[in-house]
Amino acid sequence: MNKLFYLIDSNQECSSWDLTDKLILPIKDVNLQNYEEELQQITSDINTLHERIEQEIALTEKITSSIKSRTNDPKKDLSAMKDIEIQWRTAQANIDNIKRMIQPKIEKKERLLEKIKLEQKLAIDNATESIQNNLSKEIANIETNLNSINLSIRNIFTLHKSLTQIHKQYGKFNGIEDIVPNPVDSFDVFYNSIGNYLEALKPFLGLNK
């Protein structure tokens, strides 16, 4: 796009390129959607379990603080020390249980991420192939139509020249010699420009092999 230049000034603001339809991205993969939904759910489950660990720690700290507040010196109060130790041992056991619940979910999440990566590649490859096939068809259609238009333009100019020649010799058509075929240059610019554009696209589609 950096190499584009504008023969028509208005194309800088509003051209056929700008007015094209929304992008066509046919990336529709049921498996990918299911995997992503499952990933979202398992990620939520893991986050919930991590929150439970944080809640367990917060609750234990709160209970520990309460025990400490009931004694002048918890370091010398054997009963308080025992209660605090019990609380933290219980908390640690609960945290270990939660971690054991988290681990298989983390492993499953990693497997899902691999599946999503593969499905995304497959979906992108399929979408790319679909777009390239459609682009190849459109190029073929444009080339056929361009050649047909080119032939029609040549025929029109030939007939125009013939009428002009008749007028010059026999004066049968008033003013036809005053019609200058202005479209000649503009059509050639269009024809060559579109032709060059298509030739530049073809290598990306393997059409020049």
CSV table of C-alpha atoms in Angstrom, one decimal:
chain,number,residue,atom,x,y,z
A,1,MET,CA,0.0,0.0,0.0
A,2,ASN,CA,2.9,2.3,0.6
A,3,LYS,CA,3.7,2.2,-3.1
A,4,LEU,CA,0.2,3.4,-4.2
A,5,PHE,CA,-0.1,6.7,-5.9
A,6,TYR,CA,-3.4,8.4,-6.9
A,7,LEU,CA,-4.4,9.4,-10.3
A,8,ILE,CA,-7.7,10.6,-8.9
A,9,ASP,CA,-7.2,12.9,-5.8
A,10,SER,CA,-10.5,11.8,-4.2
A,11,ASN,CA,-9.1,8.2,-3.9
A,12,GLN,CA,-6.8,9.4,-1.1
A,13,GLU,CA,-9.9,9.8,1.1
A,14,CYS,CA,-12.4,7.4,-0.5
A,15,SER,CA,-11.5,4.7,-3.0
A,16,SER,CA,-12.7,1.3,-4.0
A,17,TRP,CA,-10.2,-0.2,-1.5
A,18,ASP,CA,-11.8,1.8,1.3
A,19,LEU,CA,-15.4,1.0,0.2
A,20,THR,CA,-14.9,-2.8,0.1
A,21,ASP,CA,-17.2,-5.0,2.2
A,22,LYS,CA,-16.2,-6.0,5.7
A,23,LEU,CA,-13.4,-8.5,5.9
A,24,ILE,CA,-14.3,-12.1,5.2
A,25,LEU,CA,-12.8,-14.3,7.8
A,26,PRO,CA,-14.4,-17.7,7.5
A,27,ILE,CA,-12.8,-19.0,10.7
A,28,LYS,CA,-15.7,-21.1,12.0
A,29,ASP,CA,-14.5,-24.1,14.0
A,30,VAL,CA,-16.9,-25.9,16.4
A,31,ASN,CA,-14.1,-27.7,18.2
A,32,LEU,CA,-12.2,-24.5,18.7
A,33,GLN,CA,-15.3,-22.8,20.1
A,34,ASN,CA,-15.9,-25.7,22.5
A,35,TYR,CA,-12.3,-25.8,23.6
A,36,GLU,CA,-12.3,-22.1,24.3
A,37,GLU,CA,-15.4,-22.4,26.3
A,38,GLU,CA,-13.9,-25.3,28.3
A,39,LEU,CA,-10.7,-23.3,28.8
A,40,GLN,CA,-12.7,-20.3,30.1
A,41,GLN,CA,-14.5,-22.6,32.6
A,42,ILE,CA,-11.4,-24.4,33.8
A,43,THR,CA,-9.6,-21.1,34.2
A,44,SER,CA,-12.4,-19.9,36.3
A,45,ASP,CA,-12.3,-23.1,38.4
A,46,ILE,CA,-8.5,-22.6,39.0
A,47,ASN,CA,-9.0,-19.0,40.0
A,48,THR,CA,-11.8,-20.0,42.4
A,49,LEU,CA,-9.5,-22.6,44.0
A,50,HIS,CA,-6.7,-20.0,44.3
A,51,GLU,CA,-9.2,-17.7,46.0
A,52,ARG,CA,-10.1,-20.5,48.5
A,53,ILE,CA,-6.4,-20.8,49.4
A,54,GLU,CA,-6.2,-17.1,50.0
A,55,GLN,CA,-9.4,-17.3,52.1
A,56,GLU,CA,-8.0,-20.2,54.1
A,57,ILE,CA,-4.9,-18.2,54.9
A,58,ALA,CA,-6.8,-15.0,55.7
A,59,LEU,CA,-9.2,-17.0,58.0
A,60,THR,CA,-6.3,-18.7,59.8
A,61,GLU,CA,-4.5,-15.4,60.3
A,62,LYS,CA,-7.7,-13.9,61.7
A,63,ILE,CA,-8.2,-16.8,64.1
A,64,THR,CA,-4.5,-16.7,65.1
A,65,SER,CA,-4.8,-13.0,65.8
A,66,SER,CA,-7.8,-13.7,68.0
A,67,ILE,CA,-5.9,-16.4,69.9
A,68,LYS,CA,-3.0,-14.0,70.4
A,69,SER,CA,-5.2,-11.2,71.6
A,70,ARG,CA,-6.5,-13.5,74.5
A,71,THR,CA,-3.1,-13.9,76.1
A,72,ASN,CA,-0.5,-11.5,77.3
A,73,ASP,CA,2.4,-13.4,75.8
A,74,PRO,CA,1.4,-16.1,73.3
A,75,LYS,CA,5.1,-17.3,73.1
A,76,LYS,CA,4.9,-18.4,76.7
A,77,ASP,CA,1.3,-19.5,76.7
A,78,LEU,CA,1.5,-23.1,75.8
A,79,SER,CA,-2.2,-23.4,75.3
A,80,ALA,CA,-2.2,-20.5,72.8
A,81,MET,CA,0.8,-21.9,71.0
A,82,LYS,CA,-0.9,-25.2,70.7
A,83,ASP,CA,-4.1,-23.7,69.4
A,84,ILE,CA,-2.1,-21.6,66.9
A,85,GLU,CA,-0.2,-24.6,65.7
A,86,ILE,CA,-3.4,-26.6,65.3
A,87,GLN,CA,-4.9,-23.8,63.3
A,88,TRP,CA,-2.0,-23.6,60.9
A,89,ARG,CA,-1.6,-27.3,60.6
A,90,THR,CA,-5.3,-27.5,59.7
A,91,ALA,CA,-5.0,-24.6,57.3
A,92,GLN,CA,-1.9,-26.3,55.6
A,93,ALA,CA,-3.8,-29.5,55.2
A,94,ASN,CA,-6.7,-27.7,53.7
A,95,ILE,CA,-4.4,-25.8,51.4
A,96,ASP,CA,-2.6,-29.0,50.3
A,97,ASN,CA,-6.0,-30.6,49.5
A,98,ILE,CA,-6.9,-27.6,47.4
A,99,LYS,CA,-3.6,-27.7,45.6
A,100,ARG,CA,-4.2,-31.4,44.8
A,101,MET,CA,-7.5,-30.3,43.3
A,102,ILE,CA,-5.8,-27.5,41.3
A,103,GLN,CA,-3.0,-29.6,39.7
A,104,PRO,CA,-5.1,-31.8,37.4
A,105,LYS,CA,-7.0,-28.7,36.3
A,106,ILE,CA,-3.7,-27.0,35.5
A,107,GLU,CA,-2.6,-30.0,33.5
A,108,LYS,CA,-5.9,-30.1,31.7
A,109,LYS,CA,-5.6,-26.4,30.9
A,110,GLU,CA,-2.2,-27.0,29.4
A,111,ARG,CA,-3.6,-29.8,27.2
A,112,LEU,CA,-6.5,-27.5,26.2
A,113,LEU,CA,-4.1,-24.8,25.2
A,114,GLU,CA,-2.2,-27.2,22.9
A,115,LYS,CA,-5.5,-28.3,21.4
A,116,ILE,CA,-6.6,-24.7,20.8
A,117,LYS,CA,-3.3,-23.9,19.2
A,118,LEU,CA,-3.6,-26.8,16.8
A,119,GLU,CA,-7.3,-26.0,16.1
A,120,GLN,CA,-6.4,-22.4,15.5
A,121,LYS,CA,-3.8,-23.3,13.0
A,122,LEU,CA,-6.2,-25.7,11.2
A,123,ALA,CA,-8.9,-23.0,11.2
A,124,ILE,CA,-6.5,-20.4,9.8
A,125,ASP,CA,-5.2,-22.8,7.2
A,126,ASN,CA,-8.7,-23.6,6.1
A,127,ALA,CA,-9.8,-20.0,6.0
A,128,THR,CA,-6.7,-19.0,4.1
A,129,GLU,CA,-7.3,-21.8,1.5
A,130,SER,CA,-10.9,-20.7,1.1
A,131,ILE,CA,-10.0,-17.1,0.6
A,132,GLN,CA,-7.2,-18.0,-1.8
A,133,ASN,CA,-9.5,-20.2,-3.9
A,134,ASN,CA,-12.1,-17.5,-4.1
A,135,LEU,CA,-9.5,-14.9,-5.0
A,136,SER,CA,-8.2,-17.2,-7.7
A,137,LYS,CA,-11.7,-17.5,-9.1
A,138,GLU,CA,-12.2,-13.7,-9.0
A,139,ILE,CA,-8.9,-13.1,-10.7
A,140,ALA,CA,-9.9,-15.5,-13.5
A,141,ASN,CA,-13.3,-13.7,-13.8
A,142,ILE,CA,-11.7,-10.3,-13.9
A,143,GLU,CA,-9.2,-11.3,-16.6
A,144,THR,CA,-12.0,-12.8,-18.7
A,145,ASN,CA,-14.1,-9.7,-18.3
A,146,LEU,CA,-11.2,-7.4,-18.9
A,147,ASN,CA,-10.3,-9.1,-22.1
A,148,SER,CA,-13.9,-8.9,-23.2
A,149,ILE,CA,-14.2,-5.2,-22.4
A,150,ASN,CA,-10.9,-4.6,-24.1
A,151,LEU,CA,-12.2,-6.2,-27.2
A,152,SER,CA,-15.4,-4.2,-27.1
A,153,ILE,CA,-13.5,-1.0,-26.6
A,154,ARG,CA,-11.3,-1.8,-29.6
A,155,ASN,CA,-14.4,-2.6,-31.6
A,156,ILE,CA,-16.0,0.7,-30.6
A,157,PHE,CA,-12.9,2.7,-31.6
A,158,THR,CA,-12.6,0.8,-34.9
A,159,LEU,CA,-16.3,1.6,-35.7
A,160,HIS,CA,-15.8,5.2,-34.6
A,161,LYS,CA,-12.8,5.6,-36.9
A,162,SER,CA,-14.8,4.1,-39.7
A,163,LEU,CA,-17.6,6.5,-39.3
A,164,THR,CA,-15.1,9.4,-39.0
A,165,GLN,CA,-13.5,8.3,-42.3
A,166,ILE,CA,-16.9,8.1,-44.0
A,167,HIS,CA,-17.8,11.6,-42.7
A,168,LYS,CA,-14.5,13.0,-44.0
A,169,GLN,CA,-15.1,11.5,-47.5
A,170,TYR,CA,-18.9,11.9,-47.8
A,171,GLY,CA,-20.0,14.2,-44.9
A,172,LYS,CA,-22.7,11.8,-43.7
A,173,PHE,CA,-22.3,12.3,-39.9
A,174,ASN,CA,-22.3,15.9,-38.7
A,175,GLY,CA,-19.7,16.5,-36.0
A,176,ILE,CA,-18.5,12.9,-35.5
A,177,GLU,CA,-14.9,13.9,-36.3
A,178,ASP,CA,-15.1,16.3,-33.3
A,179,ILE,CA,-15.6,13.5,-30.9
A,180,VAL,CA,-12.1,12.8,-29.6
A,181,PRO,CA,-11.9,9.3,-28.0
A,182,ASN,CA,-10.9,10.6,-24.6
A,183,PRO,CA,-11.4,7.2,-22.9
A,184,VAL,CA,-8.3,5.9,-24.8
A,185,ASP,CA,-5.8,7.0,-22.2
A,186,SER,CA,-8.0,6.5,-19.1
A,187,PHE,CA,-9.0,3.0,-20.2
A,188,ASP,CA,-5.4,2.0,-21.0
A,189,VAL,CA,-4.3,3.2,-17.5
A,190,PHE,CA,-7.2,1.2,-15.9
A,191,TYR,CA,-6.5,-1.9,-18.0
A,192,ASN,CA,-2.7,-1.8,-17.3
A,193,SER,CA,-3.1,-1.0,-13.7
A,194,ILE,CA,-5.6,-3.8,-13.0
A,195,GLY,CA,-3.5,-6.1,-15.0
A,196,ASN,CA,-0.4,-5.3,-13.0
A,197,TYR,CA,-2.3,-5.6,-9.8
A,198,LEU,CA,-3.5,-9.1,-10.7
A,199,GLU,CA,0.0,-10.1,-11.8
A,200,ALA,CA,1.3,-9.0,-8.4
A,201,LEU,CA,-1.4,-11.1,-6.6
A,202,LYS,CA,-0.8,-14.3,-8.6
A,203,PRO,CA,2.5,-15.3,-7.0
A,204,PHE,CA,0.9,-15.4,-3.6
A,205,LEU,CA,-1.7,-17.8,-4.9
A,206,GLY,CA,0.7,-20.0,-6.9
A,207,LEU,CA,-0.9,-19.0,-10.2
A,208,ASN,CA,2.3,-18.1,-12.0
A,209,LYS,CA,3.9,-21.5,-11.6
